[in-house]
PDB file of C-alpha atoms in Angstrom:
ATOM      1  CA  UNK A   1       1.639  -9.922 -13.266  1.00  0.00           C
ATOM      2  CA  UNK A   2       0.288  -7.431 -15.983  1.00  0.00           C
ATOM      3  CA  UNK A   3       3.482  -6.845 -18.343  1.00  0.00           C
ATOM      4  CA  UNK A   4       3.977  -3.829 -19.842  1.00  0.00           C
ATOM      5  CA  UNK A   5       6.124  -2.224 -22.246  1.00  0.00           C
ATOM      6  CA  UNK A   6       6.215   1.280 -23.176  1.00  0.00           C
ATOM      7  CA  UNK A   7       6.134   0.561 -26.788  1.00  0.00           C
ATOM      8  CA  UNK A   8       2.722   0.159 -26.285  1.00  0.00           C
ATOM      9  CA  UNK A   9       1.528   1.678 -23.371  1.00  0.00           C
ATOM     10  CA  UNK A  10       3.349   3.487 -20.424  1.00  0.00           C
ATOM     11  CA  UNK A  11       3.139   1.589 -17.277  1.00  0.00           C
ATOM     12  CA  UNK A  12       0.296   2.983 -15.054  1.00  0.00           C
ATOM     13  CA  UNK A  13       2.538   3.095 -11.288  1.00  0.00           C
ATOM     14  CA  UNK A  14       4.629   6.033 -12.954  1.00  0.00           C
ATOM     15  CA  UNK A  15       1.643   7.871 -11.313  1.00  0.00           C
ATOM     16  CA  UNK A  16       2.528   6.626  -7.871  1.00  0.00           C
ATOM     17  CA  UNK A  17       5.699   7.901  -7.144  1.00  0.00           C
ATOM     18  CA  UNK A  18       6.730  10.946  -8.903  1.00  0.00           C
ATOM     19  CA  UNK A  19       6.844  14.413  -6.551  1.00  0.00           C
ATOM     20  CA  UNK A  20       7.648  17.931  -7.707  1.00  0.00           C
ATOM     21  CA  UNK A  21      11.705  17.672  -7.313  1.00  0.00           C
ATOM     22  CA  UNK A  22      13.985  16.078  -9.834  1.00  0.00           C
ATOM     23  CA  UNK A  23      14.027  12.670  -9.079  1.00  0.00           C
ATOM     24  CA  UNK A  24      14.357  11.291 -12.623  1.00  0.00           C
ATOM     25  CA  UNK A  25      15.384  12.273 -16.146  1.00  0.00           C
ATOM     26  CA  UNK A  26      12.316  14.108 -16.223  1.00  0.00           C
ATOM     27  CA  UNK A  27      13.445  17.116 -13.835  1.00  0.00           C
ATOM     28  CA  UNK A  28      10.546  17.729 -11.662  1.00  0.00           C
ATOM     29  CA  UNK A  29       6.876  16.537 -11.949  1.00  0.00           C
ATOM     30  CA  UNK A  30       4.026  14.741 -10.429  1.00  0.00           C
ATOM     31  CA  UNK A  31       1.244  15.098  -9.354  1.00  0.00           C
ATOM     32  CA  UNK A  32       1.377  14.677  -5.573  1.00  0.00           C
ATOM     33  CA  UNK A  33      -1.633  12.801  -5.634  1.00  0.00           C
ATOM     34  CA  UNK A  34      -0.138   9.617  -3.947  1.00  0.00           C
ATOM     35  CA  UNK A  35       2.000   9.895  -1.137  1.00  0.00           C
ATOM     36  CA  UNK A  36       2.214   8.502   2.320  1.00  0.00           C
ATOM     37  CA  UNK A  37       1.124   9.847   5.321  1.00  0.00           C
ATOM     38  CA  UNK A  38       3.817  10.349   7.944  1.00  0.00           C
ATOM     39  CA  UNK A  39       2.123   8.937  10.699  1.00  0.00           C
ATOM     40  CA  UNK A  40       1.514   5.752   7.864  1.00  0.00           C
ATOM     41  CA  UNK A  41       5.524   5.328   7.367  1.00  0.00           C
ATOM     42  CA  UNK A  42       6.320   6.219  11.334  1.00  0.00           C
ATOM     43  CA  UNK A  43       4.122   2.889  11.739  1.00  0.00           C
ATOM     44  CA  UNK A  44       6.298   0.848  10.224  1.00  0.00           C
ATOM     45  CA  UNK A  45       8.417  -0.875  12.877  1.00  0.00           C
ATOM     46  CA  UNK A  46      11.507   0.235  13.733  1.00  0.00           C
ATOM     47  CA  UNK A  47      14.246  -1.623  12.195  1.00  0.00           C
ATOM     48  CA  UNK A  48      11.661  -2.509   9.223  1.00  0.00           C
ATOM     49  CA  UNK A  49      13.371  -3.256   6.258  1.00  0.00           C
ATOM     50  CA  UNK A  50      10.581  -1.862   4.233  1.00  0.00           C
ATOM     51  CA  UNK A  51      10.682   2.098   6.118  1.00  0.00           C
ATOM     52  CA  UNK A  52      14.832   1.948   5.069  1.00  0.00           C
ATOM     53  CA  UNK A  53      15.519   4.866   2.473  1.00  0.00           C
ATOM     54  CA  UNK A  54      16.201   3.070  -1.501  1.00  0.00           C
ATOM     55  CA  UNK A  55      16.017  -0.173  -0.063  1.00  0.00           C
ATOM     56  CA  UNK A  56      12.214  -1.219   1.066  1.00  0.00           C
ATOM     57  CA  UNK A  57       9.024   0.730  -0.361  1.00  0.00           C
ATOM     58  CA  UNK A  58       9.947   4.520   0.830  1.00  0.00           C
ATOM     59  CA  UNK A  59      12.630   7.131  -0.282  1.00  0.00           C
ATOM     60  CA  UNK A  60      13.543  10.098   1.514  1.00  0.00           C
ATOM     61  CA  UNK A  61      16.298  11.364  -0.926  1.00  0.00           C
ATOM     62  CA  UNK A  62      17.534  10.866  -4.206  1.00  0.00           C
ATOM     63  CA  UNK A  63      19.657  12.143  -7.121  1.00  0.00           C
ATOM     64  CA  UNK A  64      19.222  14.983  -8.890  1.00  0.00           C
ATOM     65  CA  UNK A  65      17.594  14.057 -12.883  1.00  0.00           C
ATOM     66  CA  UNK A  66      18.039  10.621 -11.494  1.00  0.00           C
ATOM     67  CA  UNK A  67      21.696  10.270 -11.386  1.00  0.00           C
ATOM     68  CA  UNK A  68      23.248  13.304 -10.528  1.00  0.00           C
ATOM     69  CA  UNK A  69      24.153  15.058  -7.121  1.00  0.00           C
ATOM     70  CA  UNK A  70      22.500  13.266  -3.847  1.00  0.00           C
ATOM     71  CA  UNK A  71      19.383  15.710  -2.031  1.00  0.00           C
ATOM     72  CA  UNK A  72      16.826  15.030   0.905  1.00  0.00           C
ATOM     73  CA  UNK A  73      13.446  15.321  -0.600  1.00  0.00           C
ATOM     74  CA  UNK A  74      12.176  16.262   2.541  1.00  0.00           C
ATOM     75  CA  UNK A  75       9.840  13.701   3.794  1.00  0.00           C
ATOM     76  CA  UNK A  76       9.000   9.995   2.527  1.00  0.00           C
ATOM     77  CA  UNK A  77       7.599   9.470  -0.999  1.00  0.00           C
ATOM     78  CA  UNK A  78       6.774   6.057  -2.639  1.00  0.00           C
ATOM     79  CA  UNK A  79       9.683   3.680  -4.106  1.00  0.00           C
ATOM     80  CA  UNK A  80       8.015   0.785  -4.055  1.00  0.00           C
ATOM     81  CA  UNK A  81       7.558   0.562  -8.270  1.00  0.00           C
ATOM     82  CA  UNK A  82       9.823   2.890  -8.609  1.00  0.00           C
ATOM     83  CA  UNK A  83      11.945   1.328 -11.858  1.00  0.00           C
ATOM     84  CA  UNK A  84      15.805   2.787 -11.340  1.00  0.00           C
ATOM     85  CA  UNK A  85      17.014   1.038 -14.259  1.00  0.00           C
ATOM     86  CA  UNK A  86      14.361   3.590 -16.165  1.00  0.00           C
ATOM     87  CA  UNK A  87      14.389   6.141 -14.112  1.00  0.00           C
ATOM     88  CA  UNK A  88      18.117   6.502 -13.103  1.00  0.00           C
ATOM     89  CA  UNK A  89      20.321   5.333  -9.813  1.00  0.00           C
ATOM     90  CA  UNK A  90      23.465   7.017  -8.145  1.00  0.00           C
ATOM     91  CA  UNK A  91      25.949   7.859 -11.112  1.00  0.00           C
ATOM     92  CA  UNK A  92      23.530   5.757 -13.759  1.00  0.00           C
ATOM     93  CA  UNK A  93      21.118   7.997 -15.868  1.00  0.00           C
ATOM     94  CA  UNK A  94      17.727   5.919 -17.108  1.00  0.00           C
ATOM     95  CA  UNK A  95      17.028   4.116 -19.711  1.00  0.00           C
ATOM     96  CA  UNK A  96      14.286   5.980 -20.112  1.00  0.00           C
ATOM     97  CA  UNK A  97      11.634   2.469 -21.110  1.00  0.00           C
ATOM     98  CA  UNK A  98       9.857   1.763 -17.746  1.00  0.00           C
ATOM     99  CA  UNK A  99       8.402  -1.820 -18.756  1.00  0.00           C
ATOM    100  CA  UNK A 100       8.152  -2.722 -15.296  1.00  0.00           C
ATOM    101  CA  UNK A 101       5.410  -5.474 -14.958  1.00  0.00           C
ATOM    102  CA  UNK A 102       2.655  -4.218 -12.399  1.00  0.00           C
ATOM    103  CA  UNK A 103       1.884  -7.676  -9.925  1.00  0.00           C
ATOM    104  CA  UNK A 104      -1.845  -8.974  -9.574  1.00  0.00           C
ATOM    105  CA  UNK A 105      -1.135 -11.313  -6.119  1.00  0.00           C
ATOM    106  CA  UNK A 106       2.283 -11.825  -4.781  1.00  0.00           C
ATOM    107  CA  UNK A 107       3.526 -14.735  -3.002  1.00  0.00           C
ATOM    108  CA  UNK A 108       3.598 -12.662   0.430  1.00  0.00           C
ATOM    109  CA  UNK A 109      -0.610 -12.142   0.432  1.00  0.00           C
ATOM    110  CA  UNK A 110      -0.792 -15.582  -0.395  1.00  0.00           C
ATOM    111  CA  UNK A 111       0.770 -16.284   2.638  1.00  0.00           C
ATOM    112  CA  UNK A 112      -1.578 -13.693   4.280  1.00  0.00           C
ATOM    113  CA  UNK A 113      -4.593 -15.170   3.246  1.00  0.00           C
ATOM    114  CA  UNK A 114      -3.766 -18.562   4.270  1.00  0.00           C
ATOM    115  CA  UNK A 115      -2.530 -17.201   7.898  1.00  0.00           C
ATOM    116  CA  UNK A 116      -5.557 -15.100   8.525  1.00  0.00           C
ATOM    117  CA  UNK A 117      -8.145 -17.983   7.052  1.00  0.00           C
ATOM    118  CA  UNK A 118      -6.467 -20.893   9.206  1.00  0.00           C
ATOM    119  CA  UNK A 119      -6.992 -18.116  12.548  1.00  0.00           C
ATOM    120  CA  UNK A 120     -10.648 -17.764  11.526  1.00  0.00           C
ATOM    121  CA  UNK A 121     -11.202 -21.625  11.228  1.00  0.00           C
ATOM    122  CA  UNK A 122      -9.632 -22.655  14.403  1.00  0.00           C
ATOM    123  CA  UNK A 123      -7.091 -20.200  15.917  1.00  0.00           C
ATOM    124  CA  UNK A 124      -3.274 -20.243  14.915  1.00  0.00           C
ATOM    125  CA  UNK A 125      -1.895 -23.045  13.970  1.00  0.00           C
ATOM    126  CA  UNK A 126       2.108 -23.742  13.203  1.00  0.00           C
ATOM    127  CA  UNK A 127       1.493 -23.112   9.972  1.00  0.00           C
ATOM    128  CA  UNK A 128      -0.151 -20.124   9.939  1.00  0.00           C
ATOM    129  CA  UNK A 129       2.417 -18.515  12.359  1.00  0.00           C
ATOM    130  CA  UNK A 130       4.910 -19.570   9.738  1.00  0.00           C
ATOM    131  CA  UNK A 131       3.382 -17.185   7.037  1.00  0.00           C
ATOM    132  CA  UNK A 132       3.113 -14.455   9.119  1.00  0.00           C
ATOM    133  CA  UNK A 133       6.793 -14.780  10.332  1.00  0.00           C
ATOM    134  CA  UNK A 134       7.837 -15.498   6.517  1.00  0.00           C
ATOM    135  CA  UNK A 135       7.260 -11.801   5.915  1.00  0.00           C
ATOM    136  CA  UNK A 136       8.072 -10.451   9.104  1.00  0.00           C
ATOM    137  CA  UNK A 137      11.527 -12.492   8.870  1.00  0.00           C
ATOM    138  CA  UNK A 138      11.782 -10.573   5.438  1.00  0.00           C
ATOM    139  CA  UNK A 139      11.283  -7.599   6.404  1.00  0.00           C
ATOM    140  CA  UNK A 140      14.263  -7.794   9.345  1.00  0.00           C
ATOM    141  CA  UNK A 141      11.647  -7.727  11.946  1.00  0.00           C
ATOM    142  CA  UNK A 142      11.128 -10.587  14.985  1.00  0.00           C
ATOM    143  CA  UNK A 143       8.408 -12.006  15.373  1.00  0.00           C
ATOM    144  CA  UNK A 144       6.214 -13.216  19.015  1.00  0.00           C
ATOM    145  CA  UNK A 145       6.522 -16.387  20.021  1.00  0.00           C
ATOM    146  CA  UNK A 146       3.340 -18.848  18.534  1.00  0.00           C
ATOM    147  CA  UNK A 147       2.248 -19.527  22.121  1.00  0.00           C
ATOM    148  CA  UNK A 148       1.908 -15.622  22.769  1.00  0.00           C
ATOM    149  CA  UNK A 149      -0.856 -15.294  20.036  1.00  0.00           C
ATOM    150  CA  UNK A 150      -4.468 -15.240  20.581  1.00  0.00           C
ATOM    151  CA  UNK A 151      -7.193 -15.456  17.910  1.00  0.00           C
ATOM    152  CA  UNK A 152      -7.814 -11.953  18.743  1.00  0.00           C
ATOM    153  CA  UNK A 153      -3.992 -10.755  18.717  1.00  0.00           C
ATOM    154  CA  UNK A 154      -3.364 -12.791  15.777  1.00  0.00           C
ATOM    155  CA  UNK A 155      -5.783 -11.564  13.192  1.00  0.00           C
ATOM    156  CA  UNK A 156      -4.697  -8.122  14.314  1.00  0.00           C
ATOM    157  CA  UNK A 157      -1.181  -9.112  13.823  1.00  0.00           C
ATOM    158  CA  UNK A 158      -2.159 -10.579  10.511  1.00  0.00           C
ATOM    159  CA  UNK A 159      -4.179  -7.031   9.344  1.00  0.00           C
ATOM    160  CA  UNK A 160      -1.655  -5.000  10.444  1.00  0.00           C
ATOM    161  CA  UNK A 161       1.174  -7.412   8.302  1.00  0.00           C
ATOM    162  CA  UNK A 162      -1.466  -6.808   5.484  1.00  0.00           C
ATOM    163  CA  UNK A 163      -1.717  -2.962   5.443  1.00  0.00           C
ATOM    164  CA  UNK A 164       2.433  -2.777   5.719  1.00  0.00           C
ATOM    165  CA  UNK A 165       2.976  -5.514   2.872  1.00  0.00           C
ATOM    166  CA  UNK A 166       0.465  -4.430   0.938  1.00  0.00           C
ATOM    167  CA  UNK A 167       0.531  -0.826   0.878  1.00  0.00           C
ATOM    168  CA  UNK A 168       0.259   0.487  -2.791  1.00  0.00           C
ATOM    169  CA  UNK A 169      -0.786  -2.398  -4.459  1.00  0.00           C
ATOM    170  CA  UNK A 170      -4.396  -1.820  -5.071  1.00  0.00           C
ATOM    171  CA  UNK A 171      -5.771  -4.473  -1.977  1.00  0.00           C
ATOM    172  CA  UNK A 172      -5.959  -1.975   0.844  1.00  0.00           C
ATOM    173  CA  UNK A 173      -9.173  -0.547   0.093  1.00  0.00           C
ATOM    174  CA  UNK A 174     -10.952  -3.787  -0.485  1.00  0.00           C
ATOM    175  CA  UNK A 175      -9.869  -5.093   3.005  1.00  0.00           C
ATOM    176  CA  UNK A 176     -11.108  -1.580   4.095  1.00  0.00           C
ATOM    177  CA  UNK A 177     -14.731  -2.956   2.359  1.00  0.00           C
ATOM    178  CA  UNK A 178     -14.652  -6.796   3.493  1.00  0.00           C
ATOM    179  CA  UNK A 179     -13.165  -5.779   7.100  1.00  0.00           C
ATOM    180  CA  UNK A 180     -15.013  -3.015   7.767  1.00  0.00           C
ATOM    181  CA  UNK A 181     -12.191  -1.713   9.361  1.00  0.00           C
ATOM    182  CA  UNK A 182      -9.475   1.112   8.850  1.00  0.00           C
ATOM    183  CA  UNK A 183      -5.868   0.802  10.175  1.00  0.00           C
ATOM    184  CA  UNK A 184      -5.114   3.615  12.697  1.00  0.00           C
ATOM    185  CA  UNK A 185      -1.480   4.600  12.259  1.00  0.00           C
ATOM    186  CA  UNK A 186      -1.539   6.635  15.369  1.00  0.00           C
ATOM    187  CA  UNK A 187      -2.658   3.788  17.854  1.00  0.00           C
ATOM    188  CA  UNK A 188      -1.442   0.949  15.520  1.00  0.00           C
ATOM    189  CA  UNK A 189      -4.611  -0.694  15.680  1.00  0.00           C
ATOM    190  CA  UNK A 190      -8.551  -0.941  14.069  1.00  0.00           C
ATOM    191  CA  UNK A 191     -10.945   1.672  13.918  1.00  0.00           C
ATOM    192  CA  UNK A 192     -14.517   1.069  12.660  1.00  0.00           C
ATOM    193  CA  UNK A 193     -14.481   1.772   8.985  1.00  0.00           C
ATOM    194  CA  UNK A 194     -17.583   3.805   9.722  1.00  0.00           C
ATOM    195  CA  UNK A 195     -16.452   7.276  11.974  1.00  0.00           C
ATOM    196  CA  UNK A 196     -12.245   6.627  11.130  1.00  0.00           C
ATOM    197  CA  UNK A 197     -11.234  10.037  10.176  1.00  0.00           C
ATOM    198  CA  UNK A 198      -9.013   9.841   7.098  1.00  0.00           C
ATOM    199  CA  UNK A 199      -5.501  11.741   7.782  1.00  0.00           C
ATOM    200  CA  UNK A 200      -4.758  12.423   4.243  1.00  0.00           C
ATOM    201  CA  UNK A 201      -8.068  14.534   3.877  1.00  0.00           C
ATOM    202  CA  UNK A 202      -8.753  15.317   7.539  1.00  0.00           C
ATOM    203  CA  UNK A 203     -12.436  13.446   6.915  1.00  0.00           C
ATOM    204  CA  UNK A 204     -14.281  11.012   8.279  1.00  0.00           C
ATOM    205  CA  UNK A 205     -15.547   8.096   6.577  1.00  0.00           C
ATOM    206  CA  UNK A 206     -19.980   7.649   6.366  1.00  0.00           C
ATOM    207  CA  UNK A 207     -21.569   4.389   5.819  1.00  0.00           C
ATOM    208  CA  UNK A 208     -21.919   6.417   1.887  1.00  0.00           C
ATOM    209  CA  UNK A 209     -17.985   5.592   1.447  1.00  0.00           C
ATOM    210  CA  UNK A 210     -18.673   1.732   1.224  1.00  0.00           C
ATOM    211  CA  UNK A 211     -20.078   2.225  -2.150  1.00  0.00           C
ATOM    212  CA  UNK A 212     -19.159   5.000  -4.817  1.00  0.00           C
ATOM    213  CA  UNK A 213     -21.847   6.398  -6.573  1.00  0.00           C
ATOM    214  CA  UNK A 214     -23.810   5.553 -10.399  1.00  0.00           C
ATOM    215  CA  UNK A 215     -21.505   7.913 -12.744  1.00  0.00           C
ATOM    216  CA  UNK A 216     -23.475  10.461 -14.123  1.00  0.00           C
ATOM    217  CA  UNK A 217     -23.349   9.300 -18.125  1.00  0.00           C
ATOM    218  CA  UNK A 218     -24.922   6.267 -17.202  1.00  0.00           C
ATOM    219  CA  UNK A 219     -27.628   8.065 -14.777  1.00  0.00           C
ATOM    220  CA  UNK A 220     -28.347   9.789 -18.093  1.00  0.00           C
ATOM    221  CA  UNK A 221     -28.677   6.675 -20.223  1.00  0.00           C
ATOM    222  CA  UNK A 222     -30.393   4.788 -17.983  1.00  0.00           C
ATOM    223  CA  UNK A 223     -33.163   6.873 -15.896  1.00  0.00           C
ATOM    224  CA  UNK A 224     -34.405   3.736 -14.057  1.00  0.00           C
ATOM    225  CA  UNK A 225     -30.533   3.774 -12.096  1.00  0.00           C
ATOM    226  CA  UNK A 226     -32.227   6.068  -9.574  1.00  0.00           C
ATOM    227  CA  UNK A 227     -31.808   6.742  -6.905  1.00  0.00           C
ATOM    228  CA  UNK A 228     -28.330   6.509  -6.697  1.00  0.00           C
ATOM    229  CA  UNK A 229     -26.999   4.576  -3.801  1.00  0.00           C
ATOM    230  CA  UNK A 230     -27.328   6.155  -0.489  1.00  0.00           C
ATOM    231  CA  UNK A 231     -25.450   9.219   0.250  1.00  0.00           C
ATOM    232  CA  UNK A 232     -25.161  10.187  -3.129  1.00  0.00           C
TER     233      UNK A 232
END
């Protein structure tokens, strides 16, 4: 984990989750620029642990400043770094020092990784059905029997654990890139990463959006940087 403490500098997921009501000691702010999709948290299973209001990586209402009267904020925002004991719970106002410590791998990819590696090298094995049902099992969801699986249906199951575990950590774009794939919340399955239209923006990725383009100050700097990568 990256620690932080606000001493020194504010922790960077305070950008994640804020949304124009008063959800902290703050009043209102944010800057809407990261929130979930509905069809993305009507994905989630039903009875997922991690789709449950305060408790798993959404909310759907809070308290007023943080602490104050209960409201419905309308539709699901981000709670997954959301730091109460900074920010404020039912009848507890903030402390006000978000040093929340932002997490580079967590034990649940690692479990990931191995399950979708083992399926690649020879199918699923006991083992890798055990990480997979590790964080299904967490998350209050069952899980197929082993002998159900195929190396197909697996690694699908396996993505699909990915983009739900994962979500808002910083990893779902680079699976996006190695997979060339995109997760379609609508059919709960894999588009081509090429042609996948992007519900947040209503636009479909190009073969362009594997690679961003040479910033302009070093374009300047450096005239032999052209062209810029395709697209671009």
């Amino acid at each position: 984990m990256l620690q932080y403490n606000i001493i020194v500098a504010g922790n960077p997921m305070n950008n994640m989750f804020p949304n124009f009501k008063p959800v902290t000691f703050q009043g209102p702010s944010g800057t809407g620029s990261t929130v979930p999709t509905n069809e993305f948290y009507n994905s989630y299973e039903e009875g997922d642990l991690r789709a449950v209001n305060q408790e798993g990586f959404f909310y759907t209402s809070y308290y007023t400043n943080g602490s104050g009267e209960p409201f419905d904020l309308g539709a699901p925002y981000i709670f997954k770094h959301f730091n109460q004991r900074a920010l404020g719970s039912e009848g507890n106002p903030g402390n006000r020092a978000n040093n929340l410590n932002v997490p580079l791998i967590r034990f649940a990819e690692v479990l990931l990784i191995y399950a979708e590696a083992q399926n690649e090298a020879g199918g699923p094995n006991a083992l890798a059905y055990e990480g997979l049902k590790r964080i299904r099992d967490r998350a209050q969801l069952e899980t197929p029997p082993l002998a159900e699986f195929t190396t197909e249906s697996f690694r699908e199951a396996v993505w699909r654990e990915r983009w739900h575990e994962l979500a808002y950590e910083q990893i779902t774009w680079f699976d996006m890139l190695r997979l060339r794939k995109v997760y379609n919340e609508i059919t709960n399955g894999f588009d081509k990463f090429v042609g996948h239209e992007n519900l947040s923006s209503n636009q479909t990725l190009q073969e362009r959006h594997y690679l961003m383009p040479f910033p302009l100050p070093e374009t300047q700097n450096n005239p032999n940087l052209t062209p810029n990568n395709p697209g671009y």
